[in-house]
XYZ file of C-alpha atoms in Angstrom:
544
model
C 33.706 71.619 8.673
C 30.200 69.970 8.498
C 28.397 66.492 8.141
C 25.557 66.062 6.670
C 23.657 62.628 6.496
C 20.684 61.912 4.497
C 18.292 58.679 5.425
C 15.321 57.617 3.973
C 13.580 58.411 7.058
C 14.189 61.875 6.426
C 13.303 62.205 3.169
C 10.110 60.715 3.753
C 10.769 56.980 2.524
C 10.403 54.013 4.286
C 13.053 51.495 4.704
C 13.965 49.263 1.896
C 12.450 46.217 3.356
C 9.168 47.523 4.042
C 9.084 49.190 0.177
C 9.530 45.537 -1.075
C 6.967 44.112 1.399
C 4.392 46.657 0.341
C 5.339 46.052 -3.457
C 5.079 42.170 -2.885
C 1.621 42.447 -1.423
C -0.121 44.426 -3.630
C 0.733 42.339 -6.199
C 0.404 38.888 -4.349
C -1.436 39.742 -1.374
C 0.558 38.463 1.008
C 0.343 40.913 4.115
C -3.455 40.043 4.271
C -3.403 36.222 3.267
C -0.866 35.835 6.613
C -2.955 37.754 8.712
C -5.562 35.759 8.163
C -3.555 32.374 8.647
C -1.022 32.529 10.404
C -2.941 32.287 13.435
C -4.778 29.812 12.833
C -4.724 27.243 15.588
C -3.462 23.382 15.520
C -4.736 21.210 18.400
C -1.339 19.680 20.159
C -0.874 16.060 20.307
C 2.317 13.674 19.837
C 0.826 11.414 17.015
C 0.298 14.270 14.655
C 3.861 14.559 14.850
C 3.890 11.287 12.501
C 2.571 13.698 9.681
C 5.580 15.814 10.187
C 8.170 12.643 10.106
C 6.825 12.184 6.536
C 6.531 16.039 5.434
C 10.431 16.068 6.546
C 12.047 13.197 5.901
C 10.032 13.932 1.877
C 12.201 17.130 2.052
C 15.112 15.001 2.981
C 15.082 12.441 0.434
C 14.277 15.329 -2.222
C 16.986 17.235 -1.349
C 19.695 13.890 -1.233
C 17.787 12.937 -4.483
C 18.719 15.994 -6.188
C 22.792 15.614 -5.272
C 23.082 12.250 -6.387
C 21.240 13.297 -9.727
C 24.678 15.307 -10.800
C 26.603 12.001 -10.577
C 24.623 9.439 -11.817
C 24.582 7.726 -15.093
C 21.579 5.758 -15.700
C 22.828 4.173 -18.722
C 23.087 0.295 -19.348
C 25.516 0.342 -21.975
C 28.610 -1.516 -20.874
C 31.671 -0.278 -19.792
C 34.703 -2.123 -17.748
C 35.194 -0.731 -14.832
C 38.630 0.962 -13.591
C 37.501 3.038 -10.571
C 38.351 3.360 -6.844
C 37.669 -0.068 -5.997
C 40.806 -2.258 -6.935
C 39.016 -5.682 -5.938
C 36.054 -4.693 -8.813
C 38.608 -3.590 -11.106
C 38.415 -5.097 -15.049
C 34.934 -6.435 -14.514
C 31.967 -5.699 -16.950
C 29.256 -3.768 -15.941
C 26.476 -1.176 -16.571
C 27.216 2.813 -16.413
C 24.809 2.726 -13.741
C 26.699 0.682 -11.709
C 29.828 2.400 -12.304
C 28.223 5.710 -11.409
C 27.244 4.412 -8.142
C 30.600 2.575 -7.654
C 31.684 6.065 -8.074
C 29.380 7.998 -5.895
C 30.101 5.588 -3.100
C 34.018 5.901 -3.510
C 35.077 9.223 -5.238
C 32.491 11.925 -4.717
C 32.663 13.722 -1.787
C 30.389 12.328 1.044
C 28.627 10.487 -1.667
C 28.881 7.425 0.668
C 26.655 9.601 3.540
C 24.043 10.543 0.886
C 23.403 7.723 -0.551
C 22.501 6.431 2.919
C 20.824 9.214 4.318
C 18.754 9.035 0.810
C 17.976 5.250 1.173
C 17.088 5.603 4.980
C 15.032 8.783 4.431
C 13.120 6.722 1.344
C 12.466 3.544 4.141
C 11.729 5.543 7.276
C 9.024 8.088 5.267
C 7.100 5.159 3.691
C 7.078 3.563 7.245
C 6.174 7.421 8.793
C 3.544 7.077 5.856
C 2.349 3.768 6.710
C 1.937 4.614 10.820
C 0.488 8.019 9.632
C -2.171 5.970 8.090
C -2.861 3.995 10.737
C -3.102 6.708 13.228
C -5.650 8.580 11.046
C -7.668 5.281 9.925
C -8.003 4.419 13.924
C -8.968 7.649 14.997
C -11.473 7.788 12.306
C -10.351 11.473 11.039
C -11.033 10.137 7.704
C -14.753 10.548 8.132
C -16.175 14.076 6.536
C -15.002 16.217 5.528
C -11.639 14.561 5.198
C -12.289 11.784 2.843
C -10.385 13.358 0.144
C -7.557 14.189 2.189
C -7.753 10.451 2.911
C -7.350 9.161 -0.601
C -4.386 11.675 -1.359
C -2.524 10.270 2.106
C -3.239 6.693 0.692
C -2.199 7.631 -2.904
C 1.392 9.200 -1.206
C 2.156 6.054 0.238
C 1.517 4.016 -3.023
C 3.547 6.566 -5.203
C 6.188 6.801 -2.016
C 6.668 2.539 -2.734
C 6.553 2.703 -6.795
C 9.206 5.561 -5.875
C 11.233 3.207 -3.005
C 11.384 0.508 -5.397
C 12.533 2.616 -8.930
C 14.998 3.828 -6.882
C 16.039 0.442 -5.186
C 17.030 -0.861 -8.479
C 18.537 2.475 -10.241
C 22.217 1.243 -9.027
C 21.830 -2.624 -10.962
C 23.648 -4.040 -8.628
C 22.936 -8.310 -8.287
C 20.496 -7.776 -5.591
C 18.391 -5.009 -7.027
C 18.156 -6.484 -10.385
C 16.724 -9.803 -8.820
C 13.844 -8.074 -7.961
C 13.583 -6.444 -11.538
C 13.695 -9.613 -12.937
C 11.188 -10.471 -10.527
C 8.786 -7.814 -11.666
C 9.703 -8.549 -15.124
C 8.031 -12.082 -14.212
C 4.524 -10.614 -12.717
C 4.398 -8.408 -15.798
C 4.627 -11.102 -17.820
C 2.319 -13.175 -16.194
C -0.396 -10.579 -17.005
C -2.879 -12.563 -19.901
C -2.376 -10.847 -23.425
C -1.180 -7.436 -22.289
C 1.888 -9.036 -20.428
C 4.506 -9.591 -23.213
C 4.019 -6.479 -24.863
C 4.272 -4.551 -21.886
C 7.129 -6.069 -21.067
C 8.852 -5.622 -23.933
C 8.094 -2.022 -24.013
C 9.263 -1.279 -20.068
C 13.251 -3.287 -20.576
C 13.227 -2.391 -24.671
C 13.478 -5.880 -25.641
C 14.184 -9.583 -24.053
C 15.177 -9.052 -20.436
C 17.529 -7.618 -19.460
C 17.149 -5.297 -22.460
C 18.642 -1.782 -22.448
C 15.549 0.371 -21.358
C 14.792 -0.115 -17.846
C 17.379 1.665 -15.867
C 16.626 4.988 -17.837
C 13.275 4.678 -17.991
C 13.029 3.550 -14.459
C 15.486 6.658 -13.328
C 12.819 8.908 -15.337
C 9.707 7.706 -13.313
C 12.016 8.123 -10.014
C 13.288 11.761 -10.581
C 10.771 13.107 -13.086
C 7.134 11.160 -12.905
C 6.538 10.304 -9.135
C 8.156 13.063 -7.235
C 6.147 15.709 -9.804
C 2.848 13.436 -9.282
C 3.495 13.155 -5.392
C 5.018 16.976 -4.571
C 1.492 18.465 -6.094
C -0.654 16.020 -4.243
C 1.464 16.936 -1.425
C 0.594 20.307 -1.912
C -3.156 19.493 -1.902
C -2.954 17.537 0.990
C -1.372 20.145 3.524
C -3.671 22.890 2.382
C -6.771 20.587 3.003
C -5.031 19.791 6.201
C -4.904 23.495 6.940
C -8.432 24.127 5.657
C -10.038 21.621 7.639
C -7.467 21.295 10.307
C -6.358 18.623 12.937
C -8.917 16.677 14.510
C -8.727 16.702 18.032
C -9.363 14.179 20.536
C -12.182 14.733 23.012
C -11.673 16.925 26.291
C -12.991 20.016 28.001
C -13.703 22.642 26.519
C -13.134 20.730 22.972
C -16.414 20.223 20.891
C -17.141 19.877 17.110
C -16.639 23.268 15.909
C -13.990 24.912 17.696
C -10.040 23.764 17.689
C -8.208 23.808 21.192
C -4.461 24.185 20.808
C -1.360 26.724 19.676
C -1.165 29.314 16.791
C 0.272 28.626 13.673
C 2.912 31.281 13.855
C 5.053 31.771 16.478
C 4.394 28.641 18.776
C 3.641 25.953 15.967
C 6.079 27.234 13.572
C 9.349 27.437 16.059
C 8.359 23.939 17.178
C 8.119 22.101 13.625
C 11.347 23.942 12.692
C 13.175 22.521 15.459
C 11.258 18.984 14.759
C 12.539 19.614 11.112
C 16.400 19.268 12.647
C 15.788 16.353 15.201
C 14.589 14.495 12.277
C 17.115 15.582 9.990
C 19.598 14.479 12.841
C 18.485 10.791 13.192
C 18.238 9.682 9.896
C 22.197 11.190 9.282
C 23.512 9.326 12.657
C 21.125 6.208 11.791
C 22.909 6.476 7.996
C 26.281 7.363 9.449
C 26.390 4.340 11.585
C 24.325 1.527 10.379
C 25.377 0.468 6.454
C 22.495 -0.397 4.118
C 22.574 -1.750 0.530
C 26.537 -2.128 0.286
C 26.138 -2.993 -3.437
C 29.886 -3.172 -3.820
C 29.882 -6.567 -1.660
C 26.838 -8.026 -4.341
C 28.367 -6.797 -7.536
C 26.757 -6.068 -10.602
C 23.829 -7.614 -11.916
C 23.843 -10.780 -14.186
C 20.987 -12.305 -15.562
C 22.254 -16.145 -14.613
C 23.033 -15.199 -11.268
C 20.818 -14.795 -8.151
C 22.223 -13.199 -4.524
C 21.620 -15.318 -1.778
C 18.842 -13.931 0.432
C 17.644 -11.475 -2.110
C 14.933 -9.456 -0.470
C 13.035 -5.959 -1.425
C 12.447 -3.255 1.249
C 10.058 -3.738 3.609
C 7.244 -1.843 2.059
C 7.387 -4.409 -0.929
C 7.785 -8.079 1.145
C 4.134 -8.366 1.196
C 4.009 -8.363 -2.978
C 6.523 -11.365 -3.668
C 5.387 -13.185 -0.192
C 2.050 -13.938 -2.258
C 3.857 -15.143 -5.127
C 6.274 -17.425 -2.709
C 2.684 -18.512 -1.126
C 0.716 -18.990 -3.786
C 0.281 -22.521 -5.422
C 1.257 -22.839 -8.902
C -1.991 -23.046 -10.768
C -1.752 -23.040 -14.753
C -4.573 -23.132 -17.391
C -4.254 -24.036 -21.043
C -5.993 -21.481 -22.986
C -6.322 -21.898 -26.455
C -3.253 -22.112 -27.165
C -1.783 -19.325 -24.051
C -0.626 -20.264 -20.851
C -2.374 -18.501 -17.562
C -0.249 -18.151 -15.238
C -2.528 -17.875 -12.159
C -0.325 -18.773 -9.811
C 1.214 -15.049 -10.611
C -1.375 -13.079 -11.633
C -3.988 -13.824 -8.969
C -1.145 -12.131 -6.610
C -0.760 -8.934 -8.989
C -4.741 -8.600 -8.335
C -4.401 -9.038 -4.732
C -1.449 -6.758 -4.686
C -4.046 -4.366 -5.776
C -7.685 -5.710 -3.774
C -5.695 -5.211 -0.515
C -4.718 -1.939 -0.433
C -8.474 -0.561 -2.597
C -10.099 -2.246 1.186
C -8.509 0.217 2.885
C -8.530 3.645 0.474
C -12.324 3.217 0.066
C -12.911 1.960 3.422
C -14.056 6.047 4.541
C -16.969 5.506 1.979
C -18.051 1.993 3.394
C -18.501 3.247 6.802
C -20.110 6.135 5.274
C -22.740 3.693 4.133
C -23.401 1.787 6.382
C -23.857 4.488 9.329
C -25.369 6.875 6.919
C -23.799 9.473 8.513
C -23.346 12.617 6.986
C -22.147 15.317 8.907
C -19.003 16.761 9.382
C -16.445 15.076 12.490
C -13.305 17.111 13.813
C -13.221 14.744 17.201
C -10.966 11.884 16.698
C -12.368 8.765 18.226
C -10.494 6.307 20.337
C -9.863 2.901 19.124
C -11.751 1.072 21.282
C -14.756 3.234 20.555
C -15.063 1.163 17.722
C -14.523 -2.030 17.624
C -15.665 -3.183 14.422
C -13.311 -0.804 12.589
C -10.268 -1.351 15.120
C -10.609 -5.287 14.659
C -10.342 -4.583 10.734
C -7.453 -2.761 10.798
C -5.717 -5.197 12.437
C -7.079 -7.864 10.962
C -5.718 -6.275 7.723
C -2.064 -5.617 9.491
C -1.996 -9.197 10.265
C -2.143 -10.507 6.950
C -0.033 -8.374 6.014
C 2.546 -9.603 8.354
C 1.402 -13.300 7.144
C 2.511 -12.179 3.849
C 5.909 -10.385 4.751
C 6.754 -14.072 5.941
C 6.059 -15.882 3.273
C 8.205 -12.674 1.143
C 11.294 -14.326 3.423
C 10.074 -17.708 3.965
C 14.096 -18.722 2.733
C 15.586 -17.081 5.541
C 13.053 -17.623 7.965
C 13.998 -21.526 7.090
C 17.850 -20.969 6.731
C 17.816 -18.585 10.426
C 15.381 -20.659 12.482
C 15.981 -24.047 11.220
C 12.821 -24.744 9.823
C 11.430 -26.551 6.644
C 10.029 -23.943 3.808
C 7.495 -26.522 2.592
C 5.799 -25.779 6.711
C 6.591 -22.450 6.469
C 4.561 -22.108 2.618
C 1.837 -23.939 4.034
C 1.942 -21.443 7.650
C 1.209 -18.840 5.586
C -1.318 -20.246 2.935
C -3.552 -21.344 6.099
C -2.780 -18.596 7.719
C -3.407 -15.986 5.441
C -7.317 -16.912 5.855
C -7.468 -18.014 9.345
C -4.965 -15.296 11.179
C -7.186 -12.244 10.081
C -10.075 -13.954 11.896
C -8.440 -14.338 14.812
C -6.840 -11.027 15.484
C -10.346 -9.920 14.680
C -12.107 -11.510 17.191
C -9.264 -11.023 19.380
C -8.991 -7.478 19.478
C -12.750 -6.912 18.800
C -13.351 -8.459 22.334
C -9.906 -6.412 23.594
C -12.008 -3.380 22.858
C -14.997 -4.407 23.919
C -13.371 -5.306 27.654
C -11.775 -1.741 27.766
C -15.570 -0.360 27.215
C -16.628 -2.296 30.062
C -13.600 -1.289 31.968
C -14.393 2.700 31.059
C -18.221 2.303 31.700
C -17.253 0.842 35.395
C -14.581 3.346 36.055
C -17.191 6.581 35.225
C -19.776 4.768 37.223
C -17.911 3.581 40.342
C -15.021 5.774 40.312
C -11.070 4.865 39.796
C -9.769 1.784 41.931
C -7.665 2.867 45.037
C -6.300 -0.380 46.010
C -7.772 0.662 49.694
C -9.548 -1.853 51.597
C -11.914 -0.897 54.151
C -14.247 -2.852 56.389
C -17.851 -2.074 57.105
C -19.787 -2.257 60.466
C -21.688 -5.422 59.813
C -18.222 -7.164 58.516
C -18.184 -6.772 54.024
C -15.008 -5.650 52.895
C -15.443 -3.253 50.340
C -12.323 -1.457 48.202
C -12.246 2.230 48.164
C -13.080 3.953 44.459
C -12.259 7.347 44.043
C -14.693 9.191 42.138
C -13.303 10.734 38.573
C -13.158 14.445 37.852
C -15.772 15.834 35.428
C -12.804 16.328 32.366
C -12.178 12.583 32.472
C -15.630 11.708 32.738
C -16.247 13.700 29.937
C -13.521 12.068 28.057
C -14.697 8.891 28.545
C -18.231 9.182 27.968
C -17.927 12.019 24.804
C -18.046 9.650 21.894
C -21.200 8.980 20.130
C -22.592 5.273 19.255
C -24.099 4.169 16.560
C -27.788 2.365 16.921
C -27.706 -0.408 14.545
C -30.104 -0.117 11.215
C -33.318 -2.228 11.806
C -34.550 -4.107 8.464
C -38.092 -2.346 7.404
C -41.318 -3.252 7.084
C -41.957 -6.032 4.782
C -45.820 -5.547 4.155
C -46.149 -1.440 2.725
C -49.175 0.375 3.885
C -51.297 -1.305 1.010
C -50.812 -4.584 2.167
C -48.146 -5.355 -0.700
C -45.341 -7.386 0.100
C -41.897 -6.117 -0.041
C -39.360 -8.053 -0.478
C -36.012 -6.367 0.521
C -32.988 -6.240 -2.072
C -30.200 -8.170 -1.078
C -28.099 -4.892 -0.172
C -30.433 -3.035 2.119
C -30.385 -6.944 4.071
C -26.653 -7.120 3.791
C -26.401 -3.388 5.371
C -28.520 -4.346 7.910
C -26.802 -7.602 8.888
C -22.828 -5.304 9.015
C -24.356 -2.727 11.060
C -25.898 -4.941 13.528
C -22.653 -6.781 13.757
C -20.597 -3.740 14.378
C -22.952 -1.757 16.809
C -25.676 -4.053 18.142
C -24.851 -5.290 21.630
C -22.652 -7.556 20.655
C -20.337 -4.563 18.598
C -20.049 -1.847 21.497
C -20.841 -1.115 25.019
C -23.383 1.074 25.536
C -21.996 3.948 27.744
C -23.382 5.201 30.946
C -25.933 7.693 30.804
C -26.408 10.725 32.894
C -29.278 9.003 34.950
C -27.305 5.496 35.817
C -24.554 7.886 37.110
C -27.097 10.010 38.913
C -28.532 6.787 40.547
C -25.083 5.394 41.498
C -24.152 8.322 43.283
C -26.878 9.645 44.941
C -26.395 6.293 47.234
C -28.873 3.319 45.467
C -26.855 0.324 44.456
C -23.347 2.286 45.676
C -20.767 0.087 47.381
C-alpha cells in the first residue's frame, strides 16, 4: 500500500500567500511602495511621542464612538422614563437622555465606554494642544511644514467643536447649560443671529433640532472632515519627516534615527497599548460627567457650578469678563458685551495658525529647516507663546470665576476685575519675563562653551587668587550649543535713491524693521561665540 502527497511546491506553485501577495501588487503596487518606505528613518526623541498620544487616543475615541452609536437615541421627543434607575423613575425627559440613562445602566460595560470615550475626547485635545506647543517652540513649523502646521491647528479646532457636540449629546442639566449658553452667543451675532438660531434648535430654544443635528456634526461631519485631514497630515509628516534637534552628525539634509519598519513600528505598537491602558484605568477609576446625579435638562433650571471641558473655559471666561456694553441701533440691540468675545474667540487662535507666515516675513527666510530649534534660541517667539498661554489661563479663570469665589473665599466682583486687568497686563509680563529667562540661559550657554562646565573645584594659585576649576566641554555639546543660526536684524534703507529723490518708506517696510530689531537686535538674542573667541580663550589669553 502507497501514499502519495501532492504540494504546491511540487507542482510548481507557490504557496497561497505569496500568489495573493503577487496578485495584490501588481494591481496596487504594494511590494515596491514598502520597499521604498518602510525604511525610511524617524529621528528618536520623547516629545514626538506627543504626536502619537493624539494619533491613538483619535483611534480610541473612534472606536468607543462607534459602540455607543448602536445605543443611542438622539431624539428630543419626550418620553417618561422607566429604566434601571428607580430614583429617576416617572420623570420626563428626552430619548437622548434615556438612551444614555440606558447605556450607563443596562448595556454591557456601557458605563466603561462612555468614560474611556469622554477621557479619550479630553486627554487627545490636551495631547493636541501640548503637540502644538512642542512644534510651535521648536519652530518645525517653518518650511516646508507650514501646511502641515495649519492642518495640526485645524485638528485641534475640529477636535473642540467635536468635544463639545459630544458634551451635550446626553441633555443632561449640565450639558444643556452650556447649549443654552451657545444658544446666547449665537444670538448675540447682529442680523444673522436669530435666524441662525432658529435654524440650529428648529425653533424657540430649546426647540426639537439640536440634539440630532448636533449628534450628526459629532458622528458624521467632524470625524469625516478631521479623519481625511488626518490622513494628509501623517503623510506630509512622512514626506517631510521629523525634525530633529541639533547634534553630531545631524545637519539639514540627512535624518539621524531608527527605521520605520521593524524598530519604529514594534515601538509605536506597544506605545499604542500603554496608551490604550491609561486612559481605561484613568476611566475605570476616576468618574466623569455622572449625568444621572444632574438629571435631565430643563430650560428654568441651571446646575450649580456648571462648567464646559477644559478646552472650552477660555470661550465663556470672556463672556463672564467682559463688561456689558449695549448699543441702540436703529431699532436692534448690539449686544457687544457678547459678540466682541465670539470675535476674540476667533482673533486668538488666527495669532497663532498664521503665526508660521509672520515669522516668515519678517526674517525673509526662505529655505527649507529640518533642525528643531531650542526655545531659548528664540526669544521673541518663546516669550509669545507664553504670553499667549497666559491669557489664556487669565481667561480659564474668569470661565470659573463662581467657584474660584465659592472654593477660595473670594469676592467675584475682584475676581471679574483680576481678569479684565489682567487679561492686558499678564501677557506683558510673562513676556518680558521669559524673554529675559531666555536671554540669561544664552548667556549661561555662551559662558559654558567658552570657559568650560563649572566643577565646583576650588583651587589656589601661586601669587594667592582663587580660581574655580571649569572643565572644558566635548566637541558634540559644543556643537549643540553653538549649531543654531541667528538672525541679523533688517536695517531700514536708504532714504535718498541714487538720483537724489527722497524716499519716504511705507509704513510696513518701517514696522518690519522696528519687530525684527526687537526680536534679534542685541537686545532679542545673544550673539553666540564664534570659532575665534573660543580659539583665543583657549589658547591661554584672557583664560582663568
Amino acid at each position: 500500500m502507497s501514499t502519495t502527497t501532492t504540494t504546491d511546491s511540487r507542482r510548481g506553485k507557490a504557496p497561497a500567500g505569496e500568489r495573493i501577495a503577487d496578485w495584490a501588487d501588481g494591481r496596487l503596487g504594494i511590494y515596491g511602495l514598502a520597499k521604498a518606505n518602510m525604511r525610511k528613518i524617524f529621528p528618536d526623541h520623547w516629545s514626538f511621542m506627543l504626536g502619537e498620544i493624539c494619533l491613538y487616543t483619535f483611534i480610541i475615541v473612534i472606536l468607543t464612538g462607534v459602540y455607543l452609536t448602536l445605543f443611542f437615541h438622539p431624539s428630543m421627543a419626550e418620553v417618561e422614563y422607566h429604566g434601571a434607575y428607580e430614583p429617576m423613575h416617572g420623570i420626563n425627559m428626552t430619548e437622548a437622555y434615556a438612551s444614555t440613562l440606558d447605556i450607563t445602566f443596562e448595556v454591557r460595560g456601557g458605563l466603561l465606554i462612555r468614560q474611556i470615550h469622554h477621557w479619550g475626547a479630553l486627554i487627545f485635545v490636551a495631547a493636541m494642544a501640548i503637540h502644538m506647543m512642542r512644534v510651535f517652540f521648536t519652530g518645525a513649523f517653518r518650511k516646508p511644514r507650514e501646511v502641515n502646521w495649519l492642518f495640526g491647528f485645524s485638528l485641534l479646532v475640529l477636535g473642540c467643536i467635536a468635544g463639545f457636540t459630544g458634551y451635550s449629546l446626553p441633555d443632561d442639566l449640565l450639558s444643556g447649560t452650556g447649549v443654552r449658553f451657545m444658544e446666547g452667543a449665537i444670538l448675540a451675532v447682529p442680523l444673522v443671529g436669530t435666524y441662525i438660531a432658529m435654524f440650529l434648535y428648529g425653533g424657540e430654544f430649546p426647540g426639537t433640532d439640536v440634539i440630532p443635528r448636533f449628534f450628526s456634526i459629532h458622528v458624521l461631519l467632524v470625524p469625516g472632515i478631521m479623519l481625511g485631514l488626518l490622513v494628509a497630515h501623517l503623510i506630509l509628516v512622512f514626506y517631510h519627516k521629523h525634525t530633529q534637534f541639533a547634534g553630531p552628525g545631524r545637519t539639514n539634509d540627512n535624518v539621524v534615527g531608527m527605521p520605520l519598519l521593524p524598530v519604529y513600528i514594534a515601538k509605536a505598537g506597544g506605545f499604542f497599548f500603554l496608551v490604550f491602558g491609561v486612559v481605561a484605568f484613568i476611566a475605570g477609576t476616576t468618574s466623569i460627567n455622572p449625568i444621572w446625579v444632574m438629571g435631565p435638562y430643563r430650560p428654568d433650571q441651571v446646575s450649580t457650578g456648571a462648567q464646559p471641558d477644559w478646552y472650552m473655559g477660555f470661550s465663556e471666561g470672556m463672556i463672564r469678563a467682559m463688561p456689558a456694553w449695549e448699543w441702540d441701533f436703529w431699532g436692534h440691540t448690539i449686544n457687544f458685551g457678547v459678540f466682541i468675545p465670539l470675535l476674540l474667540v476667533g482673533v486668538l487662535p488666527v495669532l497663532l495658525a498664521f503665526y508660521p507666515f509672520y515669522e516668515s516675513w519678517l526674517t525673509g527666510d526662505k529655505r527649507e529647516h529640518n533642525i528643531a530649534q531650542r526655545p531659548r534660541d528664540v526669544p521673541s517667539r518663546t516669550a509669545f507663546g507664553v504670553a499667549w498661554m497666559s491669557a489664556y489661563v487669565v481667561l480659564m479663570i474668569a470661565g470659573g470665576n463662581d467657584l474660584w469665589a465659592t472654593h477660595f473665599h473670594l469676592s467675584i466682583n475682584a475676581i471679574t476685575w483680576f481678569v479684565r486687568i489682567g487679561f492686558f497686563v499678564i501677557p506683558v509680563i510673562t513676556y518680558v519675563i521669559t524673554k529675559r529667562i531666555c536671554l540669561g540661559l544664552q548667556r549661561r550657554d555662551r559662558d559654558k562653551v567658552l570657559h568650560g562646565r563649572e566643577t565646583g573645584i576650588i583651587k589656589r594659585l601661586p601669587h594667592g587668587e582663587f580660581i574655580e576649576v571649569h572643565e572644558p566641554l566635548s566637541a558634540g555639546e559644543r556643537y549643540k550649543l553653538t549649531a543654531h543660526e541667528q538672525y541679523q536684524p533688517l536695517e531700514a534703507g536708504p532714504t535718498v535713491d541714487d538720483n537724489g529723490v527722497v524716499r519716504k518708506p511705507k509704513l510696513l517696510e518701517r514696522l518690519r524693521v522696528k519687530l525684527s530689531q526687537h526680536a534679534f537686535g542685541p537686545e532679542g538674542q545673544i550673539a553666540k561665540p564664534t570659532a575665534a573667541e573660543y580659539e583665543e580663550i583657549t589658547s591661554g589669553h584672557g583664560h582663568h
